[in-house]
C-alpha positions as a Python dict, from the first residue, in 0.01 Angstrom:
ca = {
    (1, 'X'): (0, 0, 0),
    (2, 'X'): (147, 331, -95),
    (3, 'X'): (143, 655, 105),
    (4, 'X'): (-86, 796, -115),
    (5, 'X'): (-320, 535, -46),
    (6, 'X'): (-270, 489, 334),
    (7, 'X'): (-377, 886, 352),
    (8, 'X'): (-675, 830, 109),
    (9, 'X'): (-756, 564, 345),
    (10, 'X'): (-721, 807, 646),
    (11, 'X'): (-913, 1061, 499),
    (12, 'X'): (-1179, 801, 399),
    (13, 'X'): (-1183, 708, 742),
    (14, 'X'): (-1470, 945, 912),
    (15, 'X'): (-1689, 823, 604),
    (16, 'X'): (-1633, 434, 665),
    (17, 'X'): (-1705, 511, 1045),
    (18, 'X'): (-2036, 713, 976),
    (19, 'X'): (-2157, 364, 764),
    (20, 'X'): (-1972, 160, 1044),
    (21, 'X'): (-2239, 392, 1318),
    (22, 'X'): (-2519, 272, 1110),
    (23, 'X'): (-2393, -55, 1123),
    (24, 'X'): (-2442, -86, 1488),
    (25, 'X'): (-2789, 35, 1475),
    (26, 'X'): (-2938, -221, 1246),
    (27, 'X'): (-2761, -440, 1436),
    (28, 'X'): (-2893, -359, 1789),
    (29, 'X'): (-3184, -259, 1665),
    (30, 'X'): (-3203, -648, 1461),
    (31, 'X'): (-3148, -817, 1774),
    (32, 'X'): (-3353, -634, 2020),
    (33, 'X'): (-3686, -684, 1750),
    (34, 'X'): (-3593, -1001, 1635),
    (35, 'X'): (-3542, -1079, 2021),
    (36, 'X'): (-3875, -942, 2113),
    (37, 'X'): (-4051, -1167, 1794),
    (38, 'X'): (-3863, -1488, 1875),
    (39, 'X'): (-3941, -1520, 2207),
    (40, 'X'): (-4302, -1479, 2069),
    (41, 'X'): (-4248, -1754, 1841),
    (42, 'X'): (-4076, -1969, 2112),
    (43, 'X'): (-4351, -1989, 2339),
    (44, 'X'): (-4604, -2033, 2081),
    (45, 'X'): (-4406, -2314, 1960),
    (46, 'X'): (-4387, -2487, 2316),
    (47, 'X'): (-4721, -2366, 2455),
    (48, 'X'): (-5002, -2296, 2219),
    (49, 'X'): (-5292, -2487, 1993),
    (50, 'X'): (-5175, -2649, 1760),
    (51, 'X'): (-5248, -2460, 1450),
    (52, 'X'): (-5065, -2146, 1610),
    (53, 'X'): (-4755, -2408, 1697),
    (54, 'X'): (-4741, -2461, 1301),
    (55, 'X'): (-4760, -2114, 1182),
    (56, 'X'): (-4481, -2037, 1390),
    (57, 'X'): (-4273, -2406, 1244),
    (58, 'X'): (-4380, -2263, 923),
    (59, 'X'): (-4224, -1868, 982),
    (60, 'X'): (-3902, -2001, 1181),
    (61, 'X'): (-3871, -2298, 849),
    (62, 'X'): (-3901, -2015, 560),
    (63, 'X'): (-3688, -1754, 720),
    (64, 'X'): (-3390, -1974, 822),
    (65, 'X'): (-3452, -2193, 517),
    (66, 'X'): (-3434, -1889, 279),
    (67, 'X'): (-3142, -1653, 214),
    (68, 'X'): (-3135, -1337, 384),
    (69, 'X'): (-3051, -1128, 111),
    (70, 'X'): (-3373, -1313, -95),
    (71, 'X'): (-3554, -1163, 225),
    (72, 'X'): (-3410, -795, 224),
    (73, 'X'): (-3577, -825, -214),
    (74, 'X'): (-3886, -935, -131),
    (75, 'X'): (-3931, -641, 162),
    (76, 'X'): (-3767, -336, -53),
    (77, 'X'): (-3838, -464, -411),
    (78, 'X'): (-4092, -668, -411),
    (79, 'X'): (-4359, -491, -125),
    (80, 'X'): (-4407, -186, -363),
    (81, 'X'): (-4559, -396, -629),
    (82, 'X'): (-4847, -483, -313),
    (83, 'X'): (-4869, -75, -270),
    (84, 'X'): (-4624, -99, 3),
    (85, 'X'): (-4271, 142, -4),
    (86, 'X'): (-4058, 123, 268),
    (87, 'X'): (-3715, 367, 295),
    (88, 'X'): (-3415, 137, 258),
    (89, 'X'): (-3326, 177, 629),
    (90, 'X'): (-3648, 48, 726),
    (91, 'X'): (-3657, -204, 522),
    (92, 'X'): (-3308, -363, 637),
    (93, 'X'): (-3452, -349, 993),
    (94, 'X'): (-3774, -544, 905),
    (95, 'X'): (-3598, -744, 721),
    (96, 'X'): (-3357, -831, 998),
    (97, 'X'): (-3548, -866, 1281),
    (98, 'X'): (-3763, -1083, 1041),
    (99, 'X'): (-3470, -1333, 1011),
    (100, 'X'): (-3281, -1300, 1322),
    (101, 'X'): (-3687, -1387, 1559),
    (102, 'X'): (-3636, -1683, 1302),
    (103, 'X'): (-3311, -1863, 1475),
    (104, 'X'): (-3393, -1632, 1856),
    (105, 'X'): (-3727, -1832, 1871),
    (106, 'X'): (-3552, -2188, 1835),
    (107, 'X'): (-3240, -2132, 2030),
    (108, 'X'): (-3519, -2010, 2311),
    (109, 'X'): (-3706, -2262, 2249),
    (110, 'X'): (-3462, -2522, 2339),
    (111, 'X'): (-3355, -2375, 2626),
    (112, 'X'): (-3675, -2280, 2775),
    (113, 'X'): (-3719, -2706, 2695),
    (114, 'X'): (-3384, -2769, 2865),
    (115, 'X'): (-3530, -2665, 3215),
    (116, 'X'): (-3667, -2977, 3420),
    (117, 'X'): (-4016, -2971, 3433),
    (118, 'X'): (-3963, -3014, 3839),
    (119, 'X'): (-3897, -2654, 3827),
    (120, 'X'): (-4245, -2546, 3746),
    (121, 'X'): (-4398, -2795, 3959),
    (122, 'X'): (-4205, -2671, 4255),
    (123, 'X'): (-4288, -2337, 4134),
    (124, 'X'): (-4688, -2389, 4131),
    (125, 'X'): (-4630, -2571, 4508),
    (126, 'X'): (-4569, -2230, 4666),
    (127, 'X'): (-4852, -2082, 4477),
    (128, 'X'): (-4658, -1898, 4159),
    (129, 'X'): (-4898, -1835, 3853),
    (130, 'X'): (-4714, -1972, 3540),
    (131, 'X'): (-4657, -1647, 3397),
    (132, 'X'): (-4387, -1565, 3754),
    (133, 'X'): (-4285, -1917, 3677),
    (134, 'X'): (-4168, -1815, 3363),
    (135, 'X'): (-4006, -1433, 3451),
    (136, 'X'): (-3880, -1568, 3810),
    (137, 'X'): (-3763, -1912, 3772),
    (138, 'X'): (-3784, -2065, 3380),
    (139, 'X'): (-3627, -1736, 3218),
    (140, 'X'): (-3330, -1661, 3408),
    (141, 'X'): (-3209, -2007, 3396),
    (142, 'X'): (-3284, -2024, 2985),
    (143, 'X'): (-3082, -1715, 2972),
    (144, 'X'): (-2736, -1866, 3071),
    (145, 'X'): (-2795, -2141, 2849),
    (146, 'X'): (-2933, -1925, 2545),
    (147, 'X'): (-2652, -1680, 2631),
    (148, 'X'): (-2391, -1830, 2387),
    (149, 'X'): (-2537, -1888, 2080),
    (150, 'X'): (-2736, -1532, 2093),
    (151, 'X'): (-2410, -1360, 2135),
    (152, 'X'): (-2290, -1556, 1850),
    (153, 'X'): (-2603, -1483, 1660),
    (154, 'X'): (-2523, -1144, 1697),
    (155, 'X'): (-2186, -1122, 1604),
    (156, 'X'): (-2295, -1284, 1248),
    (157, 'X'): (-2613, -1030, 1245),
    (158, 'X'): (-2324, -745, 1242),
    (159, 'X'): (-2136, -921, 953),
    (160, 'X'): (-2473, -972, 768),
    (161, 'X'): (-2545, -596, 757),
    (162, 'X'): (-2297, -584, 497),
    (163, 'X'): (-2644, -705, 307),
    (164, 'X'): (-2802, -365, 372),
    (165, 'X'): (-2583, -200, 78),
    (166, 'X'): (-2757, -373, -157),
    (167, 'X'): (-3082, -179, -85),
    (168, 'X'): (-2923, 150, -67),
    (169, 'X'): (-2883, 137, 324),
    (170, 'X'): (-2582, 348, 387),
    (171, 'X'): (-2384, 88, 616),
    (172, 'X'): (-2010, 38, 623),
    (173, 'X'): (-2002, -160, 308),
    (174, 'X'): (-2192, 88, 154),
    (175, 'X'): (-2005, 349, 228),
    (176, 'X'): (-1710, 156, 89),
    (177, 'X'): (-1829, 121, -225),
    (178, 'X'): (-1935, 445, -239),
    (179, 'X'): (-1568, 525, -179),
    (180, 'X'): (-1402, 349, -464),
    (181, 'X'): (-1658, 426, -704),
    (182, 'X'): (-1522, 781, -656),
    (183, 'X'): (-1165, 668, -605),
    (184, 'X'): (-1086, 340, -795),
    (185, 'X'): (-905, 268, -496),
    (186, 'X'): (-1099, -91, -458),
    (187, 'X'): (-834, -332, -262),
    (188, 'X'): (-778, -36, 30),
    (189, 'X'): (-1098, 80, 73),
    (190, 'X'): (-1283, -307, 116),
    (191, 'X'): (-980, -423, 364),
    (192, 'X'): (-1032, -96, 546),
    (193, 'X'): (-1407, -238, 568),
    (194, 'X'): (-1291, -562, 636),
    (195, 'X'): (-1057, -488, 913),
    (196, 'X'): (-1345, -232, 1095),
    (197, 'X'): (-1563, -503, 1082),
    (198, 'X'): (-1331, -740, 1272),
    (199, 'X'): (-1273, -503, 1519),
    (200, 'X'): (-1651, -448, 1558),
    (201, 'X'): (-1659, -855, 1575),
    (202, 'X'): (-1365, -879, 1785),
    (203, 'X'): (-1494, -626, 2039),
    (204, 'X'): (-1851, -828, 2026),
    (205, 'X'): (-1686, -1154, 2093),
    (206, 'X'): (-1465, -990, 2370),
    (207, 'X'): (-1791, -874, 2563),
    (208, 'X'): (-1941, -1246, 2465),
    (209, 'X'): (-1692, -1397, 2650),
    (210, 'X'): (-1710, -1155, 2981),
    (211, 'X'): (-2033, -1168, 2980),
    (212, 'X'): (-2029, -1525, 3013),
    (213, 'X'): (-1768, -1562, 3242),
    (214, 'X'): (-1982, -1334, 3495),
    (215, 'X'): (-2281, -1509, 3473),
    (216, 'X'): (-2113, -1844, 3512),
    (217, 'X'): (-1929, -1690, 3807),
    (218, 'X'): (-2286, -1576, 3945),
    (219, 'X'): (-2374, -1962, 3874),
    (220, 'X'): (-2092, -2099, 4115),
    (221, 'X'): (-2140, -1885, 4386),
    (222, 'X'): (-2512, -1931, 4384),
}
């Protein structure tokens, strides 16, 4: 890499970290929808009628059986030809909390399963409704095991956002392309993409990993 490049890489560098900002909002704001909707789907799946429990098969089957960037089509290209246009940022969210309930609702669901069933009998002999059994004493403990592969669900959500430039979203990869379109500068700019998203990754998996240290800690004591 030559000096000129290094400083067109420095000066491209507030640009790549404005896409890198938005970056971290589909992300979060991915997870914390697609969070809300597969827990949803998880307790319809272990819980309701029967027709409901399909549905929800159905939904978690087409969304992790499809590709996401299929998905992200159908929501920005395809829902205007129902009378339906969303702005590309919206659209990337919808379409990623869409996906990510998809894989929330079945790791939840098997570790909401994983619990022994003595727990909510022991919970209804001191007189708990099932909905405290479920925030008080079936939750908490389907949290440390869920913990692992959501925070590795995550991590993949972040590198999936790279998706979003394809409909316009203005995301780090985005923004890179944006770059060398201008600049022709194609090898520099993606590796400075690629290395911001490690970090980004690296910093996720860092926080992963004290996360679960502390909670496992909080385990042992208990």
């Amino acid at each position: 890499m030559t000096p000129d490049t290094l400083q067109l890489v420095l000066d491209s560098l507030p640009f790549l970290l404005k896409g890198a900002i938005w970056t971290i909002v589909l992300s979060l704001g991915g997870m914390f929808f697609g969070m809300l909707l597969g827990f949803g789907l998880a307790l319809v799946r272990l819980y309701a009628i029967a027709p409901l429990g399909w549905l929800a098969r159905v939904y978690i089957s087409f969304f992790r059986g499809t590709p996401l960037l299929v998905q992200l089509f159908i929501i920005y290209f395809g829902l205007p030809e129902l009378g339906l246009q969303l702005q590309p940022l919206t659209a990337a969210l919808i379409g990623f909390s869409l996906n990510m309930a998809a894989y929330v609702a079945e790791i939840m669901r098997a570790a909401i399963a994983s619990i022994d069933r003595g727990q909510w009998e022991a919970a209804a002999s001191i007189g708990m409704s099932k909905s405290q059994t479920m925030l008080r004493a079936i939750l908490p403990q389907a949290m440390r095991t869920a913990l692992p592969p959501l925070g590795n669900s995550f991590i993949s959500l972040v590198k999936d956002t790279a998706l979003a430039a394809t409909i316009q979203v203005p995301e780090l990869f985005r923004q890179a392309q944006l770059i060398t379109a201008r600049t022709y500068e194609v090898f520099a700019m993606y590796l400075a993409a690629t290395v911001i998203y490690w970090i980004l990754s690296s910093l996720l998996a860092h926080l992963q990993n004290r996360l679960e240290a502390r909670v496992n800690r909080h385990e042992a004591d208990n």
